Short mmCIF file of C-alpha atoms and ligand atoms in Angstrom, two decimals:
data_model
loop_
_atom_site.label_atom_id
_atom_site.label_comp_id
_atom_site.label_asym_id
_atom_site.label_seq_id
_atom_site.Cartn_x
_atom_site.Cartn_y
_atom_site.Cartn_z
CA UNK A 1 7.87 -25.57 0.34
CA UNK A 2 10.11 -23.02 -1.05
CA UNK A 3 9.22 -19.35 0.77
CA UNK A 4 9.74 -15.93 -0.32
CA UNK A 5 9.00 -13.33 2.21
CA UNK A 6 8.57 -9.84 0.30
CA UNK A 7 9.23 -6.98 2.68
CA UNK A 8 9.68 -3.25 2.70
CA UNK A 9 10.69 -1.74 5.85
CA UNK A 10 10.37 -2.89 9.42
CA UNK A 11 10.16 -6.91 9.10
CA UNK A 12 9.21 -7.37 12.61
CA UNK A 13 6.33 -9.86 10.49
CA UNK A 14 9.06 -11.63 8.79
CA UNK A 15 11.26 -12.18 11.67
CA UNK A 16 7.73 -13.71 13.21
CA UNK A 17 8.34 -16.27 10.35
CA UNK A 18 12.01 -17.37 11.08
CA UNK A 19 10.74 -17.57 14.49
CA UNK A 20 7.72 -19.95 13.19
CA UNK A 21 9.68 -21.96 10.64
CA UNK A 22 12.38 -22.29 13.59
CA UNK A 23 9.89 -24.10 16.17
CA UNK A 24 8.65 -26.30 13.36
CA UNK A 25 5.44 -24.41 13.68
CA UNK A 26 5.49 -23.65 9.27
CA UNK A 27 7.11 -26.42 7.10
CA UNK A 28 10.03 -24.35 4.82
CA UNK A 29 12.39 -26.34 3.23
CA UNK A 30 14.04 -22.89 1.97
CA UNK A 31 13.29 -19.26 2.94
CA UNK A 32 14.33 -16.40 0.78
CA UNK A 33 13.43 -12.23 1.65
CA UNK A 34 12.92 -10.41 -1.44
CA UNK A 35 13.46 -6.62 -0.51
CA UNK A 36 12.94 -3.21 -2.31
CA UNK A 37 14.31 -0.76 0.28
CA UNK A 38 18.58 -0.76 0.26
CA UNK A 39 17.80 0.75 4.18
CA UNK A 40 14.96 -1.30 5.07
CA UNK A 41 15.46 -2.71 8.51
CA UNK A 42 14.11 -6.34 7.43
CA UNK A 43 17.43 -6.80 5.65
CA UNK A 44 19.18 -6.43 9.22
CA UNK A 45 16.98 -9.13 10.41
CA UNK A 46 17.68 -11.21 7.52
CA UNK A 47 21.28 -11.12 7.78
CA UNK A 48 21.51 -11.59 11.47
CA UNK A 49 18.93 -14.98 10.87
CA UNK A 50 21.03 -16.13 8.11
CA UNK A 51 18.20 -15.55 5.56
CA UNK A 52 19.40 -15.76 1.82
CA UNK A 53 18.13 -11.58 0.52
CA UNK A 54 17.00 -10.38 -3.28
CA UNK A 55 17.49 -6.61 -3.24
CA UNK A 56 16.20 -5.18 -5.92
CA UNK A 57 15.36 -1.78 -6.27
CA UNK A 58 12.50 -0.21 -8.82
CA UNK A 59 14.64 3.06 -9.51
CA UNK A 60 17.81 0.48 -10.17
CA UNK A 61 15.15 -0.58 -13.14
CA UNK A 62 14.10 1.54 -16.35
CA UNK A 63 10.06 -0.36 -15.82
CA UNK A 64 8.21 -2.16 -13.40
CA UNK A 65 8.28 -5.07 -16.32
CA UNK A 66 12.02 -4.86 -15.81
CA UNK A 67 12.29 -4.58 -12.32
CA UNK A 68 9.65 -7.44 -11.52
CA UNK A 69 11.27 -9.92 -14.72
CA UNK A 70 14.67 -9.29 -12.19
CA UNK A 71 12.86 -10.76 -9.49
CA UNK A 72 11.02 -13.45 -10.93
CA UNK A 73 14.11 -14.42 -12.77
CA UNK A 74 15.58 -15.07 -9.41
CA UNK A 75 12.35 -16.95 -7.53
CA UNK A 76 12.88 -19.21 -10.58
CA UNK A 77 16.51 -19.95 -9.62
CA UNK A 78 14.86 -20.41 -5.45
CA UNK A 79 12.27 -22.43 -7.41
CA UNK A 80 9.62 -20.41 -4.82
CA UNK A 81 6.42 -22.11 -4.43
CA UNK A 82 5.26 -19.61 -2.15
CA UNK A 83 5.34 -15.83 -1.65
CA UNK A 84 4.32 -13.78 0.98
CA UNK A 85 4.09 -9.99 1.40
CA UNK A 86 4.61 -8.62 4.58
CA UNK A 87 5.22 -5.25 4.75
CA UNK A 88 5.46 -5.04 1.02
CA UNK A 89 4.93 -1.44 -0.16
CA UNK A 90 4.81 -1.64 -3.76
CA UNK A 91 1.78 -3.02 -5.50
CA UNK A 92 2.83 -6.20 -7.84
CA UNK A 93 1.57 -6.02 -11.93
CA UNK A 94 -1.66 -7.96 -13.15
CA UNK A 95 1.20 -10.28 -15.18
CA UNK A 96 3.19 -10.71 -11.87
CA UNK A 97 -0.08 -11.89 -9.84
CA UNK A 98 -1.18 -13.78 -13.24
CA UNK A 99 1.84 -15.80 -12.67
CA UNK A 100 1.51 -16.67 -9.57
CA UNK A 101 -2.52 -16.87 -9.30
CA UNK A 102 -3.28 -18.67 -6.03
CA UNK A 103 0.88 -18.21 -4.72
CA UNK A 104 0.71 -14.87 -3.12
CA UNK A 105 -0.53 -13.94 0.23
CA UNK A 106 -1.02 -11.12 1.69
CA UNK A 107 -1.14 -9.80 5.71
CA UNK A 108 -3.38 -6.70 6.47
CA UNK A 109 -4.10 -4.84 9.63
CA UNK A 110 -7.97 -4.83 9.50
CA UNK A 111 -10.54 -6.80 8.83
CA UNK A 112 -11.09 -6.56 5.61
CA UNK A 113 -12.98 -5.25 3.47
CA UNK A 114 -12.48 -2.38 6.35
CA UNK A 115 -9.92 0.20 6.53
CA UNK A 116 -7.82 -0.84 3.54
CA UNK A 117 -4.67 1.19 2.34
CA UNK A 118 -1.54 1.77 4.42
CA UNK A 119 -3.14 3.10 7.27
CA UNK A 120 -5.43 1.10 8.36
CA UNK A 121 -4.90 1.10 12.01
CA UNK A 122 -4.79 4.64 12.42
CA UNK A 123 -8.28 5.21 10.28
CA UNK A 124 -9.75 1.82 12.46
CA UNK A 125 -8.93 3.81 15.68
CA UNK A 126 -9.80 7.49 14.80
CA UNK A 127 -12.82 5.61 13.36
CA UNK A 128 -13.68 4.97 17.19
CA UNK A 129 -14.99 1.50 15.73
CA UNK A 130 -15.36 -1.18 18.72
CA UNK A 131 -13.60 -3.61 16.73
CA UNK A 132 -10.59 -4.21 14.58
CA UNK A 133 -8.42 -6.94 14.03
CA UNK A 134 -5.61 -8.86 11.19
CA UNK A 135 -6.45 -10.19 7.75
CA UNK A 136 -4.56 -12.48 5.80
CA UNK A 137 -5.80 -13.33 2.19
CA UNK A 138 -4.57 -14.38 -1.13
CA UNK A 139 -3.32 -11.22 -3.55
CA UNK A 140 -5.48 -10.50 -6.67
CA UNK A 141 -4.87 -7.16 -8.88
CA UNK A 142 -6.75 -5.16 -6.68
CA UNK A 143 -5.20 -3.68 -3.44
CA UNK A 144 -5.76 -5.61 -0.29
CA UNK A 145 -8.28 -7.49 -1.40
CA UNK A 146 -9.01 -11.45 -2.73
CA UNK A 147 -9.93 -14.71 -0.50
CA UNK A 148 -9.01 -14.49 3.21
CA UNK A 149 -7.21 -17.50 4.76
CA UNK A 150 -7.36 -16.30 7.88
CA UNK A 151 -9.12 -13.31 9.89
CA UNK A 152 -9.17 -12.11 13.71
CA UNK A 153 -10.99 -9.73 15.21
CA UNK A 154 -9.23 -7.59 18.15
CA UNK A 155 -11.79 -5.49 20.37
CA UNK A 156 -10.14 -1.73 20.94
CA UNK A 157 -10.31 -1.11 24.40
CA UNK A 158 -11.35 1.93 25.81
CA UNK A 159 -8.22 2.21 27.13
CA UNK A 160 -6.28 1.88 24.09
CA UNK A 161 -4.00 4.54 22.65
CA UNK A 162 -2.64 4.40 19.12
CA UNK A 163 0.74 3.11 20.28
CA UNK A 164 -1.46 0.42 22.48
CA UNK A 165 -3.52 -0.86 19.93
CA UNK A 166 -0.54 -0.73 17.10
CA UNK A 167 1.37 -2.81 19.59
CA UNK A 168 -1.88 -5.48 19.94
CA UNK A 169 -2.23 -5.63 16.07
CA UNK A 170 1.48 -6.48 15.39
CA UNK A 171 1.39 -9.32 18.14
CA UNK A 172 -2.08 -10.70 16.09
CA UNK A 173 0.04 -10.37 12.89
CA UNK A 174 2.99 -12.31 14.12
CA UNK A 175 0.63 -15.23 15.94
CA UNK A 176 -1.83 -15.33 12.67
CA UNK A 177 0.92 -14.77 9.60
CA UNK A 178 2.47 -18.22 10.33
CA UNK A 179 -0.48 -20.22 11.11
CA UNK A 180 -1.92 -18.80 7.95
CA UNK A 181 0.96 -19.70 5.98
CA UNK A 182 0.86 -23.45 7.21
CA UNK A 183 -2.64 -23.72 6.65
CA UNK A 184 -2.73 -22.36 3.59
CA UNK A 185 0.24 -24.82 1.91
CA UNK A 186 0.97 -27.29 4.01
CA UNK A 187 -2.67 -28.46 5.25
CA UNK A 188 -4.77 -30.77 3.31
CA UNK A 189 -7.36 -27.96 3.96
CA UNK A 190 -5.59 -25.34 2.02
CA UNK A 191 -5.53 -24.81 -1.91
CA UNK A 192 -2.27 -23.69 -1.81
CA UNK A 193 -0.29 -26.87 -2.67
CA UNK A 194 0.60 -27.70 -5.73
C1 GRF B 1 2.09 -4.87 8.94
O1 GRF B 1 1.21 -4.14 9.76
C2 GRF B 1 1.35 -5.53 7.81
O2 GRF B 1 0.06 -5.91 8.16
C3 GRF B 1 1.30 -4.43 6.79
O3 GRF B 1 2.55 -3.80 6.88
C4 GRF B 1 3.05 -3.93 8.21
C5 GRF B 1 4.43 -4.50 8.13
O4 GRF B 1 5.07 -4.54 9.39
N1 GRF B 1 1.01 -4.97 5.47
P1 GRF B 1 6.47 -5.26 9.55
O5 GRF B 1 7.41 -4.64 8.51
O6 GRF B 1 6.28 -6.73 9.31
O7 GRF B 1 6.93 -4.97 10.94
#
């Protein structure tokens, strides 16, 4: 499988990837980051791991069709089979999902349908609910939502601070987001393969 890891910022998700596809644990033949942020961290991680980057940036772009056409242009040249948005803070058009229906996953820290939207460990905690947890699906047009691959639920302790329970969700993320990944292409289970 051809991956392309779509990230925004931090990229501590993607790095959990390298780290996967390193130990064997996902079967990549070739792994590509597609970025959006010229000071996103993730690119730092990319480099240093040898990772192959697309930067392309929306306001570079006079439309989304434009700016998305520059990217697909280039998963064509990868020949991606795969995408995955980690950290990815820019919604993708109906005609970008459209094209690759069934080739886009998503990670989210909740369990969906729960706390969607970019804060969603923050509203889970101040929510005082006794459980949260990760969700990874597949992307549709709507926001955070389509089939889940994979879900786990993460009990807040009483105990738990913000920081505490940010730093439990982000270890989920990284154990789930690869295992997710495998499942969802390379198992006989998964629909993913094409
Ligand atoms: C993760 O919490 C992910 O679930 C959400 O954005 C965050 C990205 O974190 N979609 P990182 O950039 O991978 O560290």
């Amino acid at each position: 499988m051809n991956l392309a890891v779509f990230a925004s910022g931090n990229g501590s998700n993607f790095s959990a990837i390298v780290k996967a596809i390193k130990e064997g644990k996902v079967r990549v033949r070739s792994l590509i980051l597609v970025c959006d942020n010229p000071g996103a961290f993730v690119l730092k991680r990319a480099q240093k791991a040898g990772v192959r980057v697309i930067l392309a940036s929306r306001g570079d772009f006079p439309s989304r069709k434009d700016f998305e056409a520059a990217i697909i242009q280039r998963l064509k040249i990868y020949k991606i089979d795969l995408i995955v948005l980690a950290g990815f803070m820019r919604m993708l058009s109906p005609a970008f999902v459209e094209r690759y229906r069934n080739r886009i996953l998503n990670i989210h820290p909740s369990l969906l349908p729960a706390f969607k939207g970019a804060h969603a460990i923050k509203d889970a905690f101040e929510d005082k609910v006794p459980f949260t947890g990760v969700t990874v699906h597949v992307v549709d047009e709507k926001m955070d939502h389509g089939p889940v691959i994979l879900q786990e639920r993460l009990k807040i302790k009483s105990r738990d601070s913000f920081v505490s329970l940010e730093k439990r969700i982000h270890a989920l993320e990284h154990k789930l987001y690869p295992r997710a990944i495998e499942l969802f292409y390379n198992s006989k289970v998964g629909s993913g393969k094409r």
